[in-house]
Each structure stands twice: as C-alpha cells, then as structure tokens.
C-alpha cells in the first residue's frame, strides 16, 4: 500500500516553510514545480548523487538549460563529492555557474544531496546577490532529519568546521525517502544517531518507539522510516521555531556534538563519520548526566543499547588523546561561551538542558572511562 505523503511546517512567521516527506517525490513533477517554481533554477548536486537522481529532477522541471513557462532556464552544476570540498573554492564554482548562466535575484537554488551539498547550496543562496531562494532535497538520512531543516548553512575553514556561514532558511524541504535505498549502510547508520538524538533530547515517547522499531529501521522498512523521519523533522521544526538563531534552547540539538567534534578533530575527520562520533558523544553525555546525579543508570543503559542496535560504535576509535587532550579539543568548539565549556546534558530521556557549570574533574572521569573502553 502506498504511504500518504506527510506535510509539516517550520513555523517562522513570514519565513515559514513546508517539509514534505514521501516516497517517490522526485517523480512528482507537479509537486516539484509547485515548490521550486517556474523561474530560473540552478540545481546543485555532486558527482555521486547526480548520476542517480539529477535526471529525474531535471526532467520533472523541464529540460536542462530549457525554457520554463516564464522563460526561466533549468541549469545544473555537479560538485566534487566529499567534506573536504565543503570550502570556498567549491562555493565559487556555484557562483561561477550562476554568473555564467546570468541568474538574477529571482533565481532559486536547489540542493540535491546530503548535508555537504545542502550546507554549501544554502550558503551560496544566502550570499548570491545578497540572498536568493533555495529548496532542500536531502538524500541522506542525516540531511533528511537534521541538516536540511533549520537554515544553518556554511562551509569549513582550514582551521575549523562550519566556521563560515549564515542562517538562511529554505523555502521548502522536499524529502523523497526512496533516495535512501542507495545510501551506503554506514551513512544510513550515522543518520540514525541524529534520529536517536531527538528521542533523547525532547521526545521520550519517540525514544520508546525507536527501541521497539529499531530492527525495522535497520531493514529500511519504508513505513517505519517515513514515520521516524517525520517525527524527527517535527521535533527539529519545534526547536527551530522556538529559537531560530541558537540564542538558547536550539543548542540542545547539539547533544553529544562537543564530544563528537573533539573525536573528529583528533582523528582529522578520517576515521569516523559525523553521526558515529555524535553517537559515541551521546554515550558520554549520558554518562556525565548520570555522574552528576541527574540521570538513572538504567536510562544510560537504554541509550547505549539503542545506539548499539543502530550499528553505531560504542567503543572509541584508535588515536584519541587522553582526557586532558580531549578537553582542550572540546574547548575549541564553537559552543564555548565566554571561556566556559557548555554541554548538553539530560535530566531524563526526553529532557535535555544546557549546562555551563560542569566541573572539569567529573568530566575527566567520564572521558577516562570512555576513552579506555575496549571491545
Ligand atoms: P554527505 O553530504 O557527505 O553525504 C554522505 C555521502 O553519501 C556522500 O558521499 C554523498 O555523496 C553520498 N550520498 C548522499 N546521498 C546519497 C544517496 N541517496 N545514495 C548514495 N549516496 C548518497 O554527508 P551527510 O552526512 O549527509 O552530511 C554531513 C554534513 O552535514 C557535514 O558537513 C555537517 O557539517 C553538515 N550538517 C549540517 C547541519 C545543519 O544544520 N546545517 C546539521 C548536521 C550536519
Ligand atoms: N544541527 C544542529 C542545528 O541545526 O542547530
């Protein structure tokens, strides 16, 4: 039985936008045209995703370079694939394509890809002619549940990840769950870390649902997947609507990320995917919450069981520094405020908060335990 398409809204006043989640959206020309429009369009993808899905999109919108109803050409650019290309030189490739094809201020950029393509396309849209429209068509699980929603766009600087960027909301997020059929297993599992994150930070019922349905998700059961993506987006949309620019509560979306970024930096982003590092970081955040007397041991165990069932690592990678070295790397993170390390902790499953007074000695106990874990 075909599943109904799910429609959600990110409620941001005049900048509100829909999130549409369904199977086969890339074949739905009417829906794509409704949200992307008939004017000038630049489709941005990468060399892995373009051969799989770009043709479907261009034919739904009208031939490549061809004229739409109001004379707007549908152009495309295919970027190199990889986090190492999330940088200024690649953004310039997008600007060059826009200039070459004479795109004006009413153009729409469309990101067809994972978080890397989405973040770069969004940043190009935020800055081209001081800001043009963009649509997200995310094709990884991580992008479908996290990076495509909320308007964080940007690129890396050689000295720091996501250091250059802008808040720029898309005008629509169109999620075709069928694209996940080609996603490699490790990438899929890394996306599950962000799905589990929503249960942990703000949705204990969803966490229970995940405990019951993780096997279905691992089999990529289409009904379970659509539900998990929609519920994740719903949670993200609520947090973003409450705090668009991360003045406060939005930071709970970073559960596990300060630990995770330290792991990624220590291993030069070469060993673990982001979601894998976030999964292990969430284990440490749960443990620290328990040590501080906030969280029951049984909840720490439930968190670990779910993260392990999602195929994510529960032991550290080789090559990490000791606890002091990790704390130094954690101090480099963007989430440091006035020299104090801010961490997202849990009072219960589904109840996260931001702590900026965590003692270094107790943090070291968690780090020592988790850094010395062996399989
Ligand atoms: P990614 O974009 O690098 O995609 C992972 C790999 O999967 C790539 O090789 C990609 O080409 C490939 N791929 C994508 N879709 C595919 C498909 N359907 N079939 C086969 N292969 C496919 O990685 P990601 O995990 O999607 O995103 C990570 C990026 O997202 C990071 O740069 C991170 O900083 C960013 N991010 C941004 C936000 C935000 O709020 N803006 C949130 C989280 C992460
Ligand atoms: N991924 C964290 C955020 O969007 O704020």
CSV table of C-alpha atoms and ligand atoms in Angstrom, one decimal:
chain,number,residue,atom,x,y,z
A,1,UNK,CA,0.0,0.0,0.0
A,2,UNK,CA,1.4,3.4,-0.9
A,3,UNK,CA,2.1,5.6,2.1
A,4,UNK,CA,0.5,9.1,2.3
A,5,UNK,CA,2.8,12.0,1.9
A,6,UNK,CA,3.3,13.9,5.2
A,7,UNK,CA,3.2,17.7,5.3
A,8,UNK,CA,4.8,19.6,8.2
A,9,UNK,CA,5.6,23.3,8.7
A,10,UNK,CA,8.6,25.1,10.1
A,11,UNK,CA,6.8,28.0,11.8
A,12,UNK,CA,8.9,31.1,11.4
A,13,UNK,CA,6.3,33.8,10.5
A,14,UNK,CA,6.8,35.1,7.0
A,15,UNK,CA,9.7,32.8,6.5
A,16,UNK,CA,7.7,29.7,7.4
A,17,UNK,CA,8.1,26.8,5.0
A,18,UNK,CA,6.8,23.2,4.4
A,19,UNK,CA,8.6,19.9,4.9
A,20,UNK,CA,7.1,17.3,2.6
A,21,UNK,CA,8.0,13.7,3.2
A,22,UNK,CA,7.1,10.9,0.9
A,23,UNK,CA,8.2,8.1,-1.3
A,24,UNK,CA,8.7,9.0,-5.0
A,25,UNK,CA,8.6,12.7,-4.6
A,26,UNK,CA,11.4,13.0,-7.3
A,27,UNK,CA,8.9,11.6,-9.8
A,28,UNK,CA,6.1,14.0,-8.8
A,29,UNK,CA,6.6,16.8,-11.4
A,30,UNK,CA,3.6,18.8,-10.2
A,31,UNK,CA,4.8,18.9,-6.6
A,32,UNK,CA,8.3,19.8,-7.6
A,33,UNK,CA,7.2,22.6,-9.8
A,34,UNK,CA,4.8,23.9,-7.1
A,35,UNK,CA,7.7,24.3,-4.7
A,36,UNK,CA,10.6,25.1,-6.9
A,37,UNK,CA,8.7,27.4,-9.2
A,38,UNK,CA,8.9,28.0,-13.0
A,39,UNK,CA,11.6,30.7,-13.0
A,40,UNK,CA,15.3,30.4,-13.2
A,41,UNK,CA,16.7,27.4,-11.3
A,42,UNK,CA,20.2,26.1,-10.5
A,43,UNK,CA,20.2,22.5,-9.4
A,44,UNK,CA,23.3,21.8,-7.3
A,45,UNK,CA,24.4,18.2,-6.7
A,46,UNK,CA,27.5,16.1,-6.5
A,47,UNK,CA,29.2,13.5,-8.7
A,48,UNK,CA,27.8,10.6,-6.6
A,49,UNK,CA,24.2,11.8,-6.4
A,50,UNK,CA,23.8,13.4,-9.8
A,51,UNK,CA,24.1,10.1,-11.8
A,52,UNK,CA,21.4,8.6,-9.5
A,53,UNK,CA,18.8,11.4,-9.2
A,54,UNK,CA,19.6,14.5,-11.2
A,55,UNK,CA,17.9,13.3,-14.4
A,56,UNK,CA,14.7,12.6,-12.6
A,57,UNK,CA,14.7,16.2,-11.2
A,58,UNK,CA,15.6,17.9,-14.4
A,59,UNK,CA,13.1,16.1,-16.5
A,60,UNK,CA,10.4,16.9,-13.9
A,61,UNK,CA,11.2,20.6,-14.0
A,62,UNK,CA,11.8,20.8,-17.8
A,63,UNK,CA,14.9,20.0,-19.9
A,64,UNK,CA,18.3,21.0,-18.8
A,65,UNK,CA,19.0,24.6,-19.9
A,66,UNK,CA,15.5,24.6,-21.4
A,67,UNK,CA,12.8,27.3,-21.1
A,68,UNK,CA,10.1,27.0,-18.4
A,69,UNK,CA,6.7,28.8,-18.7
A,70,UNK,CA,8.2,32.2,-17.8
A,71,UNK,CA,11.4,31.7,-19.7
A,72,UNK,CA,13.5,30.5,-16.7
A,73,UNK,CA,16.3,28.1,-17.6
A,74,UNK,CA,16.9,25.0,-15.5
A,75,UNK,CA,20.6,24.8,-15.1
A,76,UNK,CA,22.7,22.4,-13.0
A,77,UNK,CA,26.1,22.1,-11.5
A,78,UNK,CA,27.8,18.9,-10.3
A,79,UNK,CA,30.3,19.4,-7.5
A,80,UNK,CA,33.0,17.1,-6.3
A,81,UNK,CA,31.9,14.7,-3.5
A,82,UNK,CA,33.3,15.0,0.0
A,83,UNK,CA,33.5,17.0,3.2
A,84,UNK,CA,37.0,18.3,2.0
A,85,UNK,CA,35.2,20.2,-0.8
A,86,UNK,CA,32.9,22.0,1.6
A,87,UNK,CA,35.0,25.1,1.2
A,88,UNK,CA,35.3,28.5,-0.5
A,89,UNK,CA,36.6,27.2,-3.9
A,90,UNK,CA,33.6,25.0,-4.3
A,91,UNK,CA,31.2,27.9,-3.4
A,92,UNK,CA,32.9,29.8,-6.2
A,93,UNK,CA,32.0,27.1,-8.6
A,94,UNK,CA,28.4,27.7,-7.7
A,95,UNK,CA,28.8,31.5,-8.1
A,96,UNK,CA,30.5,31.0,-11.5
A,97,UNK,CA,27.7,28.8,-12.7
A,98,UNK,CA,25.1,31.4,-11.6
A,99,UNK,CA,27.1,34.2,-13.3
A,100,UNK,CA,27.8,32.3,-16.5
A,101,UNK,CA,24.1,31.5,-16.9
A,102,UNK,CA,23.0,35.0,-15.9
A,103,UNK,CA,20.9,34.1,-12.9
A,104,UNK,CA,19.2,37.1,-11.4
A,105,UNK,CA,17.8,37.8,-8.0
A,106,UNK,CA,14.7,35.8,-8.5
A,107,UNK,CA,16.6,32.6,-9.2
A,108,UNK,CA,16.1,29.5,-7.0
A,109,UNK,CA,19.0,27.2,-6.0
A,110,UNK,CA,18.0,23.6,-5.3
A,111,UNK,CA,20.3,21.4,-3.2
A,112,UNK,CA,20.1,17.7,-4.2
A,113,UNK,CA,22.3,15.8,-1.9
A,114,UNK,CA,23.5,15.2,1.6
A,115,UNK,CA,24.4,17.7,4.3
A,116,UNK,CA,27.5,18.8,2.4
A,117,UNK,CA,25.7,19.8,-0.8
A,118,UNK,CA,22.8,21.3,1.3
A,119,UNK,CA,25.1,23.4,3.5
A,120,UNK,CA,27.0,24.8,0.5
A,121,UNK,CA,24.0,25.4,-1.6
A,122,UNK,CA,22.3,27.2,1.2
A,123,UNK,CA,25.4,29.4,1.8
A,124,UNK,CA,25.6,30.2,-1.9
A,125,UNK,CA,21.9,31.1,-1.8
A,126,UNK,CA,22.4,33.3,1.3
A,127,UNK,CA,25.1,35.3,-0.4
A,128,UNK,CA,24.4,35.4,-4.1
A,129,UNK,CA,23.0,38.9,-4.9
A,130,UNK,CA,22.6,39.3,-1.1
A,131,UNK,CA,20.2,36.3,-0.9
A,132,UNK,CA,18.1,34.2,-3.2
A,133,UNK,CA,15.6,31.4,-2.6
A,134,UNK,CA,16.7,27.9,-2.1
A,135,UNK,CA,15.0,24.5,-1.8
A,136,UNK,CA,16.4,21.5,0.0
A,137,UNK,CA,16.1,18.0,-1.5
A,138,UNK,CA,18.1,16.0,1.0
A,139,UNK,CA,19.2,12.5,0.0
A,140,UNK,CA,21.0,11.2,3.2
A,141,UNK,CA,19.2,10.2,6.4
A,142,UNK,CA,21.2,12.8,8.3
A,143,UNK,CA,20.2,15.5,5.9
A,144,UNK,CA,16.6,14.4,5.9
A,145,UNK,CA,16.3,14.5,9.7
A,146,UNK,CA,18.6,17.3,10.5
A,147,UNK,CA,20.7,19.5,8.2
A,148,UNK,CA,18.1,20.3,5.6
A,149,UNK,CA,15.8,21.8,8.3
A,150,UNK,CA,16.6,25.0,10.2
A,151,UNK,CA,18.6,27.2,7.9
A,152,UNK,CA,22.1,26.6,9.1
A,153,UNK,CA,24.3,26.9,6.0
A,154,UNK,CA,28.0,27.2,5.6
A,155,UNK,CA,31.4,25.9,4.8
A,156,UNK,CA,34.6,24.8,6.6
A,157,UNK,CA,37.7,26.9,7.2
A,158,UNK,CA,41.0,25.1,7.2
A,159,UNK,CA,41.2,25.8,11.0
A,160,UNK,CA,37.6,24.9,11.9
A,161,UNK,CA,34.5,23.1,10.7
A,162,UNK,CA,31.4,25.2,9.7
A,163,UNK,CA,33.2,28.3,10.7
A,164,UNK,CA,32.0,30.4,7.8
A,165,UNK,CA,28.2,30.5,7.2
A,166,UNK,CA,24.9,32.2,7.5
A,167,UNK,CA,21.4,31.5,8.8
A,168,UNK,CA,19.3,31.3,5.6
A,169,UNK,CA,16.0,29.3,5.6
A,170,UNK,CA,15.0,27.3,2.6
A,171,UNK,CA,11.6,27.9,1.1
A,172,UNK,CA,10.8,24.2,1.1
A,173,UNK,CA,12.3,20.9,2.2
A,174,UNK,CA,11.3,18.0,-0.1
A,175,UNK,CA,12.2,14.6,1.3
A,176,UNK,CA,12.0,11.6,-1.0
A,177,UNK,CA,12.5,8.6,1.3
A,178,UNK,CA,13.2,6.4,-1.8
A,179,UNK,CA,16.6,8.0,-2.2
A,180,UNK,CA,17.7,6.2,0.9
A,181,UNK,CA,17.6,2.9,-0.9
A,182,UNK,CA,21.0,3.8,-2.5
A,183,UNK,CA,22.6,5.2,0.7
A,184,UNK,CA,25.6,3.0,2.0
A,185,UNK,CA,24.8,1.3,5.3
A,186,UNK,CA,27.4,3.3,7.3
A,187,UNK,CA,25.9,6.6,6.1
A,188,UNK,CA,22.5,5.3,7.0
A,189,UNK,CA,23.5,4.3,10.5
A,190,UNK,CA,25.3,7.6,11.0
A,191,UNK,CA,21.9,9.3,10.2
A,192,UNK,CA,20.2,7.1,12.9
A,193,UNK,CA,22.4,8.8,15.5
A,194,UNK,CA,20.6,12.1,14.8
A,195,UNK,CA,17.2,10.3,14.9
A,196,UNK,CA,18.0,8.8,18.3
A,197,UNK,CA,19.1,12.3,19.4
A,198,UNK,CA,15.6,13.7,19.1
A,199,UNK,CA,14.2,10.9,21.4
A,200,UNK,CA,16.9,11.6,23.9
A,201,UNK,CA,16.6,15.4,23.9
A,202,UNK,CA,12.9,16.1,23.8
A,203,UNK,CA,10.7,13.2,22.9
A,204,UNK,CA,10.6,10.2,25.3
A,205,UNK,CA,7.7,8.6,23.5
A,206,UNK,CA,9.6,8.6,20.3
A,207,UNK,CA,12.6,7.1,22.2
A,208,UNK,CA,10.3,4.2,23.3
A,209,UNK,CA,9.0,3.9,19.7
A,210,UNK,CA,12.7,3.7,18.5
A,211,UNK,CA,13.5,1.0,21.0
A,212,UNK,CA,10.6,-1.1,19.6
A,213,UNK,CA,11.2,-0.4,15.9
A,214,UNK,CA,15.0,-0.1,15.5
A,215,UNK,CA,15.1,-3.5,13.8
A,216,UNK,CA,12.6,-2.3,11.2
A,217,UNK,CA,14.6,0.9,10.7
A,218,UNK,CA,17.8,-1.1,10.2
A,219,UNK,CA,15.9,-3.0,7.5
A,220,UNK,CA,14.9,0.3,6.0
A,221,UNK,CA,11.2,-0.6,6.3
A,222,UNK,CA,9.5,2.2,4.4
A,223,UNK,CA,6.7,2.9,6.8
A,224,UNK,CA,9.0,2.9,9.8
A,225,UNK,CA,11.4,5.2,8.0
A,226,UNK,CA,8.8,7.7,6.9
A,227,UNK,CA,7.5,7.8,10.5
A,228,UNK,CA,11.0,8.3,12.0
A,229,UNK,CA,11.9,11.0,9.5
A,230,UNK,CA,8.7,12.9,10.0
A,231,UNK,CA,8.9,12.7,13.8
A,232,UNK,CA,12.5,13.8,13.8
A,233,UNK,CA,11.6,16.7,11.5
A,234,UNK,CA,8.7,17.6,13.7
A,235,UNK,CA,10.9,17.8,16.7
A,236,UNK,CA,13.6,19.8,14.9
A,237,UNK,CA,10.9,22.2,13.5
A,238,UNK,CA,9.6,22.9,17.0
A,239,UNK,CA,13.1,23.7,18.4
A,240,UNK,CA,14.0,25.9,15.4
A,241,UNK,CA,10.7,27.7,15.6
A,242,UNK,CA,11.4,28.4,19.3
A,243,UNK,CA,15.0,29.6,18.8
A,244,UNK,CA,15.9,30.1,15.1
A,245,UNK,CA,19.4,31.6,15.7
A,246,UNK,CA,20.5,29.4,18.6
A,247,UNK,CA,20.3,32.1,21.3
A,248,UNK,CA,19.3,29.4,23.8
A,249,UNK,CA,17.3,26.2,23.5
A,250,UNK,CA,18.4,25.3,19.9
A,251,UNK,CA,21.7,24.3,21.4
A,252,UNK,CA,20.1,21.1,22.8
A,253,UNK,CA,20.3,19.8,19.2
A,254,UNK,CA,24.0,19.5,19.8
A,255,UNK,CA,23.7,16.7,22.3
A,256,UNK,CA,26.9,14.7,22.0
A,257,UNK,CA,28.4,17.1,19.5
A,258,UNK,CA,31.0,18.7,21.6
A,259,UNK,CA,32.5,15.3,22.5
A,260,UNK,CA,31.9,14.2,18.9
A,261,UNK,CA,33.7,17.2,17.3
A,262,UNK,CA,36.7,16.6,19.6
A,263,UNK,CA,36.9,13.0,18.3
A,264,UNK,CA,36.5,14.1,14.7
A,265,UNK,CA,39.2,16.8,15.2
A,266,UNK,CA,41.6,14.4,16.9
A,267,UNK,CA,41.3,11.9,14.1
A,268,UNK,CA,41.4,14.6,11.3
A,269,UNK,CA,37.8,13.6,10.2
A,270,UNK,CA,39.3,10.4,8.7
A,271,UNK,CA,38.2,7.7,11.0
A,272,UNK,CA,34.5,8.2,11.9
A,273,UNK,CA,31.5,9.7,10.2
A,274,UNK,CA,30.0,12.7,12.0
A,275,UNK,CA,27.0,10.6,13.1
A,276,UNK,CA,29.3,7.9,14.5
A,277,UNK,CA,31.2,10.5,16.6
A,278,UNK,CA,27.9,12.0,17.7
A,279,UNK,CA,26.6,8.6,18.8
A,280,UNK,CA,29.7,8.0,20.9
A,281,UNK,CA,29.5,11.6,22.2
A,282,UNK,CA,25.9,11.0,23.3
A,283,UNK,CA,27.1,8.0,25.3
A,284,UNK,CA,29.5,10.2,27.1
A,285,UNK,CA,26.8,12.9,27.7
A,286,UNK,CA,24.5,10.3,29.2
A,287,UNK,CA,27.3,9.0,31.5
A,288,UNK,CA,28.2,12.5,32.6
A,289,UNK,CA,24.5,13.2,33.3
A,290,UNK,CA,24.4,10.1,35.5
A,291,UNK,CA,27.6,11.0,37.3
A,292,UNK,CA,26.0,14.4,38.1
A,293,UNK,CA,23.1,12.6,39.7
A,294,UNK,CA,20.7,13.7,37.0
A,295,UNK,CA,20.0,10.5,35.1
A,296,UNK,CA,19.3,6.9,36.2
A,297,UNK,CA,21.8,4.2,35.3
A,298,UNK,CA,19.0,2.3,33.6
A,299,UNK,CA,18.5,5.2,31.2
A,300,UNK,CA,22.2,5.3,30.4
A,301,UNK,CA,21.9,1.6,29.6
A,302,UNK,CA,18.8,2.2,27.4
A,303,UNK,CA,20.6,4.9,25.5
A,304,UNK,CA,23.7,2.7,24.9
A,305,UNK,CA,21.5,-0.3,23.9
A,306,UNK,CA,19.7,1.8,21.2
A,307,UNK,CA,22.9,3.3,19.9
A,308,UNK,CA,24.5,-0.1,19.6
A,309,UNK,CA,21.4,-1.6,18.0
A,310,UNK,CA,21.6,1.2,15.4
A,311,UNK,CA,25.0,-0.2,14.4
A,312,UNK,CA,26.9,2.7,15.8
A,313,UNK,CA,30.3,2.3,17.6
A,314,UNK,CA,30.2,2.1,21.4
A,315,UNK,CA,34.0,1.9,21.8
A,316,UNK,CA,36.4,4.7,20.9
A,317,UNK,CA,38.5,4.8,17.8
A,318,UNK,CA,42.3,4.5,17.9
A,319,UNK,CA,44.3,7.6,18.0
A,320,UNK,CA,42.4,9.7,20.6
A,321,UNK,CA,44.4,11.9,23.1
A,322,UNK,CA,44.0,11.5,26.9
A,323,UNK,CA,41.2,13.2,28.8
A,324,UNK,CA,43.2,16.5,29.1
A,325,UNK,CA,43.8,16.5,25.4
A,326,UNK,CA,40.1,15.9,24.7
A,327,UNK,CA,39.1,18.7,27.0
A,328,UNK,CA,41.4,21.0,25.1
A,329,UNK,CA,39.9,19.9,21.8
A,330,UNK,CA,36.4,20.4,23.3
A,331,UNK,CA,37.4,23.9,24.3
A,332,UNK,CA,38.0,24.7,20.7
A,333,UNK,CA,34.3,24.0,19.8
A,334,UNK,CA,32.0,26.9,18.7
A,335,UNK,CA,29.7,26.1,21.6
A,336,UNK,CA,32.2,27.6,24.1
A,337,UNK,CA,30.7,30.7,25.7
A,338,UNK,CA,32.9,33.2,27.5
A,339,UNK,CA,35.6,30.6,28.0
A,340,UNK,CA,33.2,28.2,29.7
A,341,UNK,CA,32.5,24.8,28.3
A,342,UNK,CA,28.8,24.3,27.6
A,343,UNK,CA,27.5,20.8,27.4
A,344,UNK,CA,24.1,19.4,26.6
A,345,UNK,CA,23.0,17.0,29.4
A,346,UNK,CA,19.9,15.1,30.3
A,347,UNK,CA,17.7,15.2,33.3
A,348,UNK,CA,15.7,12.3,31.9
A,349,UNK,CA,15.3,10.6,28.5
A,350,UNK,CA,13.4,13.3,26.5
A,351,UNK,CA,14.5,16.2,28.8
A,352,UNK,CA,17.8,17.9,27.7
A,353,UNK,CA,19.2,21.1,29.0
A,354,UNK,CA,22.3,23.2,28.5
A,355,UNK,CA,24.8,23.2,31.4
A,356,UNK,CA,27.6,25.7,31.6
A,357,UNK,CA,29.0,24.8,35.0
A,358,UNK,CA,30.2,21.2,34.6
A,359,UNK,CA,33.2,20.5,36.8
A,360,UNK,CA,36.4,19.5,35.0
A,361,UNK,CA,37.1,16.6,37.4
A,362,UNK,CA,33.8,14.9,36.8
A,363,UNK,CA,34.1,15.5,33.0
A,364,UNK,CA,37.5,13.8,33.2
A,365,UNK,CA,36.0,10.8,34.9
A,366,UNK,CA,33.6,10.3,32.0
A,367,UNK,CA,36.3,10.8,29.4
A,368,UNK,CA,38.7,8.4,31.2
A,369,UNK,CA,36.1,5.7,31.3
A,370,UNK,CA,35.0,6.0,27.7
A,371,UNK,CA,38.5,6.7,26.2
A,372,UNK,CA,39.8,3.5,27.8
A,373,UNK,CA,36.9,1.3,26.7
A,374,UNK,CA,37.9,-1.8,24.7
A,375,UNK,CA,35.7,-4.1,22.6
B,1,LIG,P1,27.4,14.0,2.9
B,1,LIG,O1,26.6,15.1,2.3
B,1,LIG,O2,28.9,14.0,2.7
B,1,LIG,O3,26.9,12.6,2.3
B,1,LIG,C1,27.5,11.4,2.6
B,1,LIG,C2,27.9,10.6,1.4
B,1,LIG,O4,26.7,9.9,0.9
B,1,LIG,C3,28.5,11.4,0.3
B,1,LIG,O5,29.5,10.6,-0.4
B,1,LIG,C4,27.3,11.6,-0.7
B,1,LIG,O6,27.7,11.8,-2.0
B,1,LIG,C5,26.6,10.2,-0.5
B,1,LIG,N1,25.1,10.2,-0.8
B,1,LIG,C6,24.2,11.2,-0.5
B,1,LIG,N2,23.0,10.8,-0.8
B,1,LIG,C7,23.1,9.6,-1.3
B,1,LIG,C8,22.2,8.6,-1.8
B,1,LIG,N3,20.9,8.8,-1.7
B,1,LIG,N4,22.7,7.4,-2.3
B,1,LIG,C9,24.0,7.2,-2.3
B,1,LIG,N5,24.9,8.0,-1.9
B,1,LIG,C10,24.5,9.2,-1.3
B,1,LIG,O7,27.2,13.8,4.4
B,1,LIG,P2,25.9,14.0,5.4
B,1,LIG,O8,26.1,13.1,6.5
B,1,LIG,O9,24.6,14.0,4.6
B,1,LIG,O10,26.1,15.5,5.9
B,1,LIG,C11,27.2,15.9,6.6
B,1,LIG,C12,27.4,17.4,6.5
B,1,LIG,O11,26.2,18.0,7.1
B,1,LIG,C13,28.5,17.9,7.3
B,1,LIG,O12,29.2,18.8,6.6
B,1,LIG,C14,27.9,18.6,8.5
B,1,LIG,O13,28.6,19.7,9.0
B,1,LIG,C15,26.6,19.0,7.9
B,1,LIG,N6,25.5,19.2,8.9
B,1,LIG,C16,24.8,20.4,8.8
B,1,LIG,C17,23.7,20.6,9.7
B,1,LIG,C18,22.9,21.8,9.6
B,1,LIG,O14,22.1,22.1,10.4
B,1,LIG,N7,23.1,22.6,8.5
B,1,LIG,C19,23.4,19.6,10.6
B,1,LIG,C20,24.1,18.4,10.7
B,1,LIG,C21,25.2,18.2,9.8
B,2,LIG,N1,22.2,20.5,13.8
B,2,LIG,C1,22.1,21.5,14.8
B,2,LIG,C2,21.2,22.6,14.4
B,2,LIG,O1,20.6,22.7,13.4
B,2,LIG,O2,21.1,23.5,15.2
